[in-house]
Coordinates of C-alpha atoms and ligand atoms in Angstrom, one line a residue:
M1 CA -8.3 25.2 5.2
S2 CA -10.7 28.0 5.7
A3 CA -13.9 27.3 7.7
I4 CA -17.1 28.3 6.0
L5 CA -19.4 26.8 8.5
A6 CA -22.9 27.1 7.2
P7 CA -25.5 27.1 8.5
A8 CA -24.6 29.0 11.6
P9 CA -22.0 27.1 13.7
E10 CA -24.3 27.0 16.8
V11 CA -27.1 25.5 14.8
L12 CA -24.8 22.9 13.3
A13 CA -23.3 22.1 16.7
A14 CA -26.7 21.6 18.3
E15 CA -27.8 19.3 15.5
A16 CA -24.5 17.4 15.6
R17 CA -24.6 16.9 19.3
A18 CA -28.2 15.6 19.1
A19 CA -27.3 13.2 16.3
Y20 CA -24.3 12.0 18.4
A21 CA -26.4 11.4 21.5
T22 CA -28.9 9.4 19.4
L23 CA -26.1 7.3 17.8
Q24 CA -24.6 6.6 21.2
K25 CA -27.8 4.9 22.2
A26 CA -27.6 2.6 19.1
G27 CA -24.8 0.6 20.7
L28 CA -22.8 0.3 17.5
K29 CA -19.8 -2.1 17.4
L30 CA -17.9 -1.3 14.2
D31 CA -14.3 -1.6 13.0
M32 CA -12.8 0.6 10.2
T33 CA -9.2 0.0 11.2
R34 CA -8.0 -2.9 9.1
G35 CA -7.0 -2.8 5.4
K36 CA -7.9 -6.5 5.0
P37 CA -9.9 -8.1 2.3
S38 CA -13.4 -9.2 3.4
A39 CA -14.4 -12.9 3.5
E40 CA -16.4 -12.4 0.3
Q41 CA -13.3 -11.2 -1.4
L42 CA -11.3 -14.2 -0.2
D43 CA -14.1 -16.4 -1.5
L44 CA -13.3 -15.2 -5.0
A45 CA -10.1 -17.3 -4.8
E46 CA -11.7 -20.4 -3.3
G47 CA -11.4 -22.3 -6.6
M48 CA -7.7 -21.9 -6.4
L49 CA -7.4 -24.1 -3.4
A50 CA -8.3 -27.2 -5.3
L51 CA -5.5 -26.7 -7.9
P52 CA -3.5 -28.0 -9.4
G53 CA -5.2 -31.4 -8.6
N54 CA -5.2 -34.7 -10.6
R55 CA -1.5 -35.2 -10.0
D56 CA -0.9 -32.3 -12.3
H57 CA 2.1 -30.9 -10.7
F58 CA 4.5 -30.1 -13.5
A59 CA 5.4 -26.6 -14.5
E60 CA 5.7 -25.6 -18.2
D61 CA 9.4 -26.2 -18.1
G62 CA 8.7 -29.7 -16.8
Q63 CA 9.9 -29.3 -13.3
D64 CA 8.0 -31.1 -10.5
V65 CA 6.8 -28.3 -8.3
R66 CA 6.6 -30.5 -5.3
N67 CA 10.4 -30.6 -5.1
Y68 CA 13.1 -28.3 -4.0
G69 CA 14.7 -25.7 -6.4
G70 CA 13.5 -23.1 -8.8
L71 CA 14.8 -20.2 -6.7
Q72 CA 13.6 -17.4 -9.1
G73 CA 10.1 -18.8 -9.5
L74 CA 8.3 -20.7 -12.2
P75 CA 8.6 -19.2 -15.7
E76 CA 4.8 -19.0 -16.1
A77 CA 4.5 -17.1 -12.7
R78 CA 7.3 -14.7 -13.6
R79 CA 5.6 -14.1 -17.0
L80 CA 2.1 -13.4 -15.6
F81 CA 3.2 -11.2 -12.7
G82 CA 5.9 -9.5 -14.7
A83 CA 3.1 -8.5 -17.1
M84 CA 1.1 -7.3 -14.2
L85 CA 3.9 -5.1 -13.0
G86 CA 5.3 -4.1 -16.3
V87 CA 8.6 -5.9 -15.6
P88 CA 10.3 -8.4 -18.0
A89 CA 9.8 -12.0 -16.8
D90 CA 13.6 -12.6 -16.3
Q91 CA 13.8 -9.6 -14.0
V92 CA 11.1 -10.9 -11.7
V93 CA 11.6 -13.1 -8.6
V94 CA 8.5 -14.9 -7.3
A95 CA 9.3 -15.5 -3.7
E96 CA 7.2 -16.6 -0.7
N97 CA 4.0 -15.1 0.7
S98 CA 4.8 -11.6 1.8
S99 CA 6.3 -8.6 0.0
L100 CA 6.9 -6.9 3.3
A101 CA 9.2 -9.8 4.2
I102 CA 11.2 -9.2 0.9
M103 CA 11.4 -5.5 1.8
H104 CA 12.7 -6.5 5.2
D105 CA 15.3 -8.8 3.7
C106 CA 16.5 -6.1 1.2
I107 CA 17.0 -3.6 4.1
V108 CA 18.8 -6.2 6.2
L109 CA 21.0 -7.2 3.3
A110 CA 21.8 -3.5 2.4
L111 CA 22.6 -2.7 6.0
L112 CA 24.9 -5.7 6.5
K113 CA 26.4 -6.2 3.0
G114 CA 25.6 -3.2 0.9
V115 CA 23.6 -3.1 -2.3
A116 CA 24.8 -4.2 -5.8
G117 CA 27.6 -1.9 -6.8
G118 CA 27.5 -0.1 -3.5
A119 CA 30.8 0.9 -1.9
A120 CA 29.9 -0.1 1.7
P121 CA 27.2 -1.6 3.8
W122 CA 24.6 1.0 4.7
S123 CA 25.2 0.3 8.4
Q124 CA 28.6 1.8 8.2
G125 CA 27.3 5.3 8.5
D126 CA 24.1 7.2 9.3
A127 CA 21.4 5.9 7.0
A128 CA 18.1 7.7 6.3
F129 CA 15.0 7.1 4.1
I130 CA 12.7 9.6 2.5
C131 CA 9.1 8.9 3.7
P132 CA 6.2 10.5 1.9
V133 CA 3.5 11.3 4.5
P134 CA 0.9 10.2 5.1
G135 CA 2.4 6.8 4.4
Y136 CA 2.3 3.1 5.3
D137 CA 3.0 2.4 9.0
R138 CA 4.7 -0.9 8.3
H139 CA 7.3 0.8 6.0
F140 CA 8.0 3.2 8.8
A141 CA 8.2 0.4 11.4
L142 CA 10.9 -1.3 9.3
C143 CA 13.0 1.8 9.3
E144 CA 12.4 2.3 13.0
G145 CA 13.3 -1.3 13.8
F146 CA 16.7 -0.9 12.1
G147 CA 17.5 2.6 13.3
I148 CA 17.1 4.2 9.9
R149 CA 16.3 7.9 10.2
M150 CA 13.1 8.9 8.5
I151 CA 12.7 12.2 6.6
P152 CA 9.0 13.0 6.0
V153 CA 8.1 14.8 2.8
P154 CA 4.5 15.8 1.9
M155 CA 2.4 13.6 -0.3
R156 CA 0.4 15.4 -3.0
D157 CA -2.4 14.2 -5.3
D158 CA 0.1 13.2 -8.0
G159 CA 2.8 11.7 -5.7
P160 CA 5.4 13.1 -3.3
D161 CA 6.4 16.8 -3.3
M162 CA 9.4 16.4 -5.6
D163 CA 11.1 19.7 -4.5
A164 CA 11.3 18.3 -1.0
V165 CA 12.3 14.9 -2.2
E166 CA 15.2 16.3 -4.3
A167 CA 16.4 18.5 -1.5
A168 CA 16.4 15.5 0.9
A169 CA 18.0 13.1 -1.6
A170 CA 21.1 15.4 -1.9
D171 CA 22.3 14.2 1.5
P172 CA 24.7 11.3 1.1
A173 CA 23.2 9.7 4.2
V174 CA 19.9 9.3 2.4
K175 CA 20.0 5.8 1.1
G176 CA 16.4 5.1 0.1
M177 CA 12.8 6.2 -0.3
W178 CA 9.5 4.5 0.2
C179 CA 7.1 4.8 -2.7
V180 CA 3.7 3.3 -3.2
P181 CA 3.2 4.5 -6.8
T182 CA -0.3 3.3 -7.5
Y183 CA -3.3 4.0 -5.3
S184 CA -0.9 4.8 -2.4
N185 CA -1.4 3.6 1.1
P186 CA -3.1 5.6 2.6
T187 CA -4.2 8.6 0.4
G188 CA -5.0 6.6 -2.8
A189 CA -3.0 9.0 -4.9
T190 CA -1.2 7.6 -8.0
Y191 CA 2.2 9.0 -9.0
S192 CA 2.2 10.9 -12.2
E193 CA 4.6 10.1 -14.9
A194 CA 6.4 13.4 -14.4
V195 CA 7.0 12.5 -10.7
A196 CA 8.3 9.1 -11.6
R197 CA 10.7 10.6 -14.1
R198 CA 12.0 13.0 -11.6
L199 CA 12.5 10.2 -9.1
A200 CA 14.4 8.2 -11.7
S201 CA 16.6 11.0 -12.8
M202 CA 17.2 13.1 -9.7
R203 CA 20.7 13.6 -8.3
T204 CA 21.3 11.7 -5.1
G205 CA 24.1 12.3 -2.6
A206 CA 24.4 8.5 -2.2
A207 CA 25.5 6.6 -5.3
D208 CA 23.9 3.5 -3.8
F209 CA 20.4 5.1 -3.3
R210 CA 17.4 2.9 -3.9
L211 CA 13.7 3.6 -4.5
F212 CA 11.7 1.0 -2.6
W213 CA 8.9 0.9 -5.2
D214 CA 6.1 -1.0 -3.4
N215 CA 3.4 -1.5 -6.1
A216 CA 1.1 -3.3 -3.7
Y217 CA -2.0 -1.9 -5.4
A218 CA -0.9 -2.1 -9.1
V219 CA -4.1 -3.7 -10.3
H220 CA -6.5 -2.9 -7.5
H221 CA -8.7 -0.6 -9.6
L222 CA -12.1 0.8 -8.4
T223 CA -13.0 2.6 -11.6
D224 CA -12.7 2.3 -15.4
S225 CA -9.6 4.5 -15.3
Q226 CA -7.0 1.8 -14.9
P227 CA -3.5 3.2 -15.4
A228 CA -0.8 0.8 -16.5
P229 CA 2.1 0.6 -14.0
L230 CA 4.8 3.2 -14.4
D231 CA 7.8 1.7 -16.1
I232 CA 10.2 2.9 -13.4
L233 CA 12.9 0.4 -14.4
S234 CA 13.2 1.8 -17.9
M235 CA 13.0 5.4 -16.6
C236 CA 15.8 4.7 -14.2
A237 CA 17.9 3.0 -16.9
A238 CA 17.3 5.8 -19.3
A239 CA 18.5 8.3 -16.7
G240 CA 21.7 6.4 -16.2
H241 CA 20.6 4.9 -12.8
A242 CA 19.8 1.3 -13.9
E243 CA 20.0 -0.1 -10.3
R244 CA 18.0 2.6 -8.6
A245 CA 14.6 0.8 -8.3
F246 CA 13.6 -2.2 -6.2
I247 CA 10.1 -3.3 -7.1
F248 CA 7.9 -5.1 -4.7
A249 CA 4.4 -6.5 -4.9
S250 CA 2.2 -9.5 -3.9
T251 CA -1.1 -11.2 -4.4
S252 CA -2.1 -10.6 -0.8
K253 CA -5.0 -8.5 -2.0
I254 CA -5.5 -10.4 -5.3
T255 CA -5.9 -14.0 -4.1
L256 CA -5.3 -14.7 -0.4
A257 CA -3.8 -12.4 2.2
G258 CA -0.8 -14.0 3.7
A259 CA -1.2 -17.1 1.5
G260 CA -0.4 -15.6 -1.9
L261 CA 2.8 -14.9 -3.8
A262 CA 5.2 -12.1 -3.3
F263 CA 7.5 -10.5 -6.0
F264 CA 10.8 -8.7 -6.3
G265 CA 11.7 -7.0 -9.5
G266 CA 14.7 -5.0 -10.6
S267 CA 17.6 -4.6 -13.0
P268 CA 19.5 -7.8 -13.8
A269 CA 22.2 -6.8 -11.3
N270 CA 19.7 -6.2 -8.6
V271 CA 18.0 -9.6 -9.3
R272 CA 21.4 -11.3 -9.1
W273 CA 22.1 -9.5 -5.8
Y274 CA 18.8 -10.6 -4.4
L275 CA 19.0 -14.2 -5.6
E276 CA 22.5 -14.6 -4.3
Q277 CA 21.3 -14.2 -0.8
A278 CA 17.9 -15.9 -1.3
G279 CA 19.8 -19.0 -2.4
R280 CA 21.5 -19.0 1.0
R281 CA 18.3 -18.3 2.8
T282 CA 16.1 -21.0 1.2
V283 CA 16.4 -24.2 -0.9
G284 CA 13.5 -22.9 -3.0
P285 CA 10.1 -21.2 -2.7
D286 CA 6.7 -22.8 -2.6
K287 CA 6.3 -23.5 -6.3
L288 CA 3.1 -25.5 -5.7
N289 CA 1.4 -22.2 -4.7
Q290 CA 2.9 -20.6 -7.8
L291 CA 1.4 -23.3 -10.0
R292 CA -1.9 -22.9 -8.2
H293 CA -1.9 -19.2 -8.9
T294 CA -1.0 -19.4 -12.6
R295 CA -3.5 -22.2 -13.2
F296 CA -6.2 -20.2 -11.5
L297 CA -5.6 -16.8 -13.0
R298 CA -4.2 -18.0 -16.3
D299 CA -3.1 -14.7 -17.9
L300 CA -3.4 -11.0 -17.6
D301 CA -7.0 -11.0 -18.8
G302 CA -7.8 -13.7 -16.2
L303 CA -6.2 -11.6 -13.5
K304 CA -8.2 -8.5 -14.7
R305 CA -11.4 -10.5 -14.5
H306 CA -10.6 -11.6 -11.0
M307 CA -9.8 -8.0 -10.0
A308 CA -13.1 -6.9 -11.4
G309 CA -14.7 -9.2 -8.9
H310 CA -12.9 -7.4 -6.1
R311 CA -14.0 -4.1 -7.5
R312 CA -17.7 -5.2 -7.5
L313 CA -17.4 -5.9 -3.8
L314 CA -15.2 -2.9 -2.8
A315 CA -16.5 0.0 -4.9
P316 CA -19.8 0.2 -3.1
K317 CA -18.0 0.4 0.2
F318 CA -15.8 3.2 -1.0
D319 CA -18.9 5.0 -2.5
A320 CA -20.8 4.7 0.8
T321 CA -17.8 6.1 2.7
I322 CA -17.3 9.1 0.4
A323 CA -21.1 9.7 0.3
A324 CA -21.2 9.9 4.1
L325 CA -18.2 12.3 4.1
E326 CA -19.8 14.5 1.4
Q327 CA -23.1 14.6 3.1
R328 CA -21.9 15.7 6.5
L329 CA -18.8 17.7 5.6
G330 CA -19.1 18.7 2.0
G331 CA -18.7 22.4 1.4
L332 CA -17.9 23.2 5.0
G333 CA -14.2 23.7 4.4
V334 CA -13.2 21.6 7.5
A335 CA -12.0 18.4 5.8
R336 CA -10.4 17.3 2.6
W337 CA -10.1 13.9 1.0
L338 CA -9.2 12.3 -2.3
R339 CA -11.8 10.0 -3.9
P340 CA -9.5 7.0 -4.5
E341 CA -9.7 5.3 -7.9
G342 CA -8.2 2.1 -6.4
G343 CA -6.4 0.7 -3.4
Y344 CA -7.7 0.1 0.0
F345 CA -8.0 3.4 1.9
I346 CA -9.5 6.8 2.1
T347 CA -7.5 9.4 3.9
V348 CA -9.2 12.5 5.4
E349 CA -7.2 15.6 6.2
M350 CA -9.0 17.7 8.9
L351 CA -8.3 20.9 10.8
E352 CA -5.1 20.8 12.8
G353 CA -5.3 19.2 16.2
S354 CA -8.5 17.3 15.6
A355 CA -7.6 13.7 14.5
R356 CA -7.1 12.3 18.0
R357 CA -10.4 13.9 19.1
V358 CA -12.2 12.2 16.2
V359 CA -10.8 8.8 17.2
E360 CA -12.0 9.5 20.8
L361 CA -15.4 10.6 19.7
A362 CA -15.8 7.6 17.4
R363 CA -14.8 5.2 20.2
G364 CA -17.6 6.8 22.2
L365 CA -20.0 5.6 19.4
G366 CA -18.5 2.1 19.4
I367 CA -16.5 2.7 16.1
A368 CA -12.8 1.6 16.1
L369 CA -10.5 3.8 13.9
T370 CA -6.8 3.4 13.0
P371 CA -5.0 5.4 15.7
A372 CA -4.4 9.1 14.8
G373 CA -0.7 9.5 13.8
A374 CA -0.4 5.9 12.4
T375 CA 0.4 7.3 8.9
W376 CA 3.5 9.2 10.2
P377 CA 6.9 8.0 11.2
Q378 CA 7.0 6.9 14.8
G379 CA 3.2 7.2 14.9
R380 CA 3.4 10.9 15.6
D381 CA 1.5 13.3 13.3
P382 CA 2.8 16.8 14.2
N383 CA -0.4 18.4 12.9
D384 CA -2.7 15.7 14.4
N385 CA -5.0 16.1 11.3
I386 CA -4.8 12.9 9.3
L387 CA -7.1 9.9 9.6
R388 CA -7.0 6.7 7.5
L389 CA -10.3 4.9 6.9
A390 CA -10.3 1.3 5.8
P391 CA -13.7 0.3 4.3
S392 CA -12.8 -3.1 2.9
F393 CA -13.4 -5.6 5.7
P394 CA -16.8 -4.8 7.3
T395 CA -20.1 -5.5 5.5
L396 CA -21.5 -2.7 3.3
A397 CA -24.2 -2.0 5.9
D398 CA -21.6 -1.7 8.6
V399 CA -19.4 0.5 6.4
R400 CA -22.3 2.8 5.8
A401 CA -23.2 3.0 9.5
A402 CA -19.5 3.5 10.5
A403 CA -18.9 6.2 7.8
E404 CA -21.9 8.2 8.9
G405 CA -20.8 8.0 12.5
I406 CA -17.2 9.0 11.6
A407 CA -18.3 11.9 9.5
L408 CA -20.4 13.1 12.4
C409 CA -17.4 12.8 14.7
M410 CA -15.3 14.8 12.2
L411 CA -17.9 17.5 12.1
L412 CA -18.1 17.7 15.9
A413 CA -14.3 17.8 16.3
A414 CA -14.2 20.6 13.7
L415 CA -16.8 22.6 15.5
E416 CA -15.0 22.1 18.8
A417 CA -11.7 23.2 17.2
R418 CA -13.5 26.4 16.0
G419 CA -14.9 26.9 19.5
A420 CA -18.5 26.3 18.3
A421 CA -19.3 23.1 20.1
Ligands
PMP501 N1 2.8 -2.7 1.0 C1 1.7 -2.0 1.2 C2 1.7 -0.6 0.6 C3 0.5 -2.5 1.8 O1 -0.5 -1.7 2.0 C4 0.6 -3.8 2.3 C5 -0.6 -4.5 3.0 N2 -1.3 -3.7 3.8 C6 1.8 -4.5 2.2 C7 2.8 -4.0 1.5 C8 1.9 -5.9 2.7 O2 1.9 -6.8 1.7 P1 2.3 -8.4 1.9 O3 1.1 -9.0 2.4 O4 2.7 -8.8 0.6 O5 3.4 -8.5 2.9

């Protein structure tokens, strides 16, 4: 990034320092760390809690959802959320409340027993994952927790840098890759079809390589441009790698965070592989919650209407954050961000060596930010230049105040880095 500091850096610095001193006196106490839905968003699903009601506890196939069984999930739930993800209903498993837990189980199972058609458990040798960065810290924590080596590759505006991905995937130790294909956490970028096709068809050194396709934000649109989910299963099958993709998602940010439904999708062989172990792990999922969800959302149109409610609450917070960044930093050449068309985060790329300083300056104003480095494996950003902003949880007024404060801190840190403040 070239710095085109205008007006003169000293003038800007004096103004910024004065603005910082004034804000310090305001005694702010704001938090932009958490990618959680706000209480108003959770209220959108309040009506669901009264369902099914009236002793109406039978699924469409007649099963009593209060009892054990139904390992793969109710047919109506698999149909609805399969449609949401672009996966055939019989290739969807509706599990419990957390997609992260399903990812965890898949990793454990792959390490201990191997994947469907795999020659050996992954734990029998060195195992590594490709990690687009910036990425989701909990993905990285799973790898870290199980001793899986992480190979960072740069994230672009249309998905990961595919030349770097293909080079890394040639190594037989590389068993998997984290992908958040729609409105990625944290940059908001959506993978292009060309990127998805390259992922589906690339040569991998490991025959049992898997894409961990975490479509956590598939329907979390913030604009009218609402891309359909990429059909990664068909792309993989067409390229002769039918088992390559594991699909994950949940309703944590559709209905209730931590009290929703989580999904696994894949080829028929992958679904059998998953269910074989799931059937040992549990006597059956919470089908009452599945019925509650399908009665409440009804169909894909109902789901879209519900998501439009989230958009109404979230879009102004994203707009306020972007407006603050543009107003303070626009045209200065010291920071870059993508205006997300969905998802939960805005990521700002700044001058090298300034992210930690921004967090420190923001703390001085009473504004909590996600720690610098959180979007990199092991929490270590070698360039110290990425910050993730999470505008969903605070009120709009607080988001506005926090974003203005953060943008100011970014300007100050940039001026310091240039030796102007
Ligand atoms: N994947 C991504 C990309 C996420 O951002 C999140 C939530 N922050 C999760 C998974 C966690 O989802 P769940 O609540 O289904 O475990």
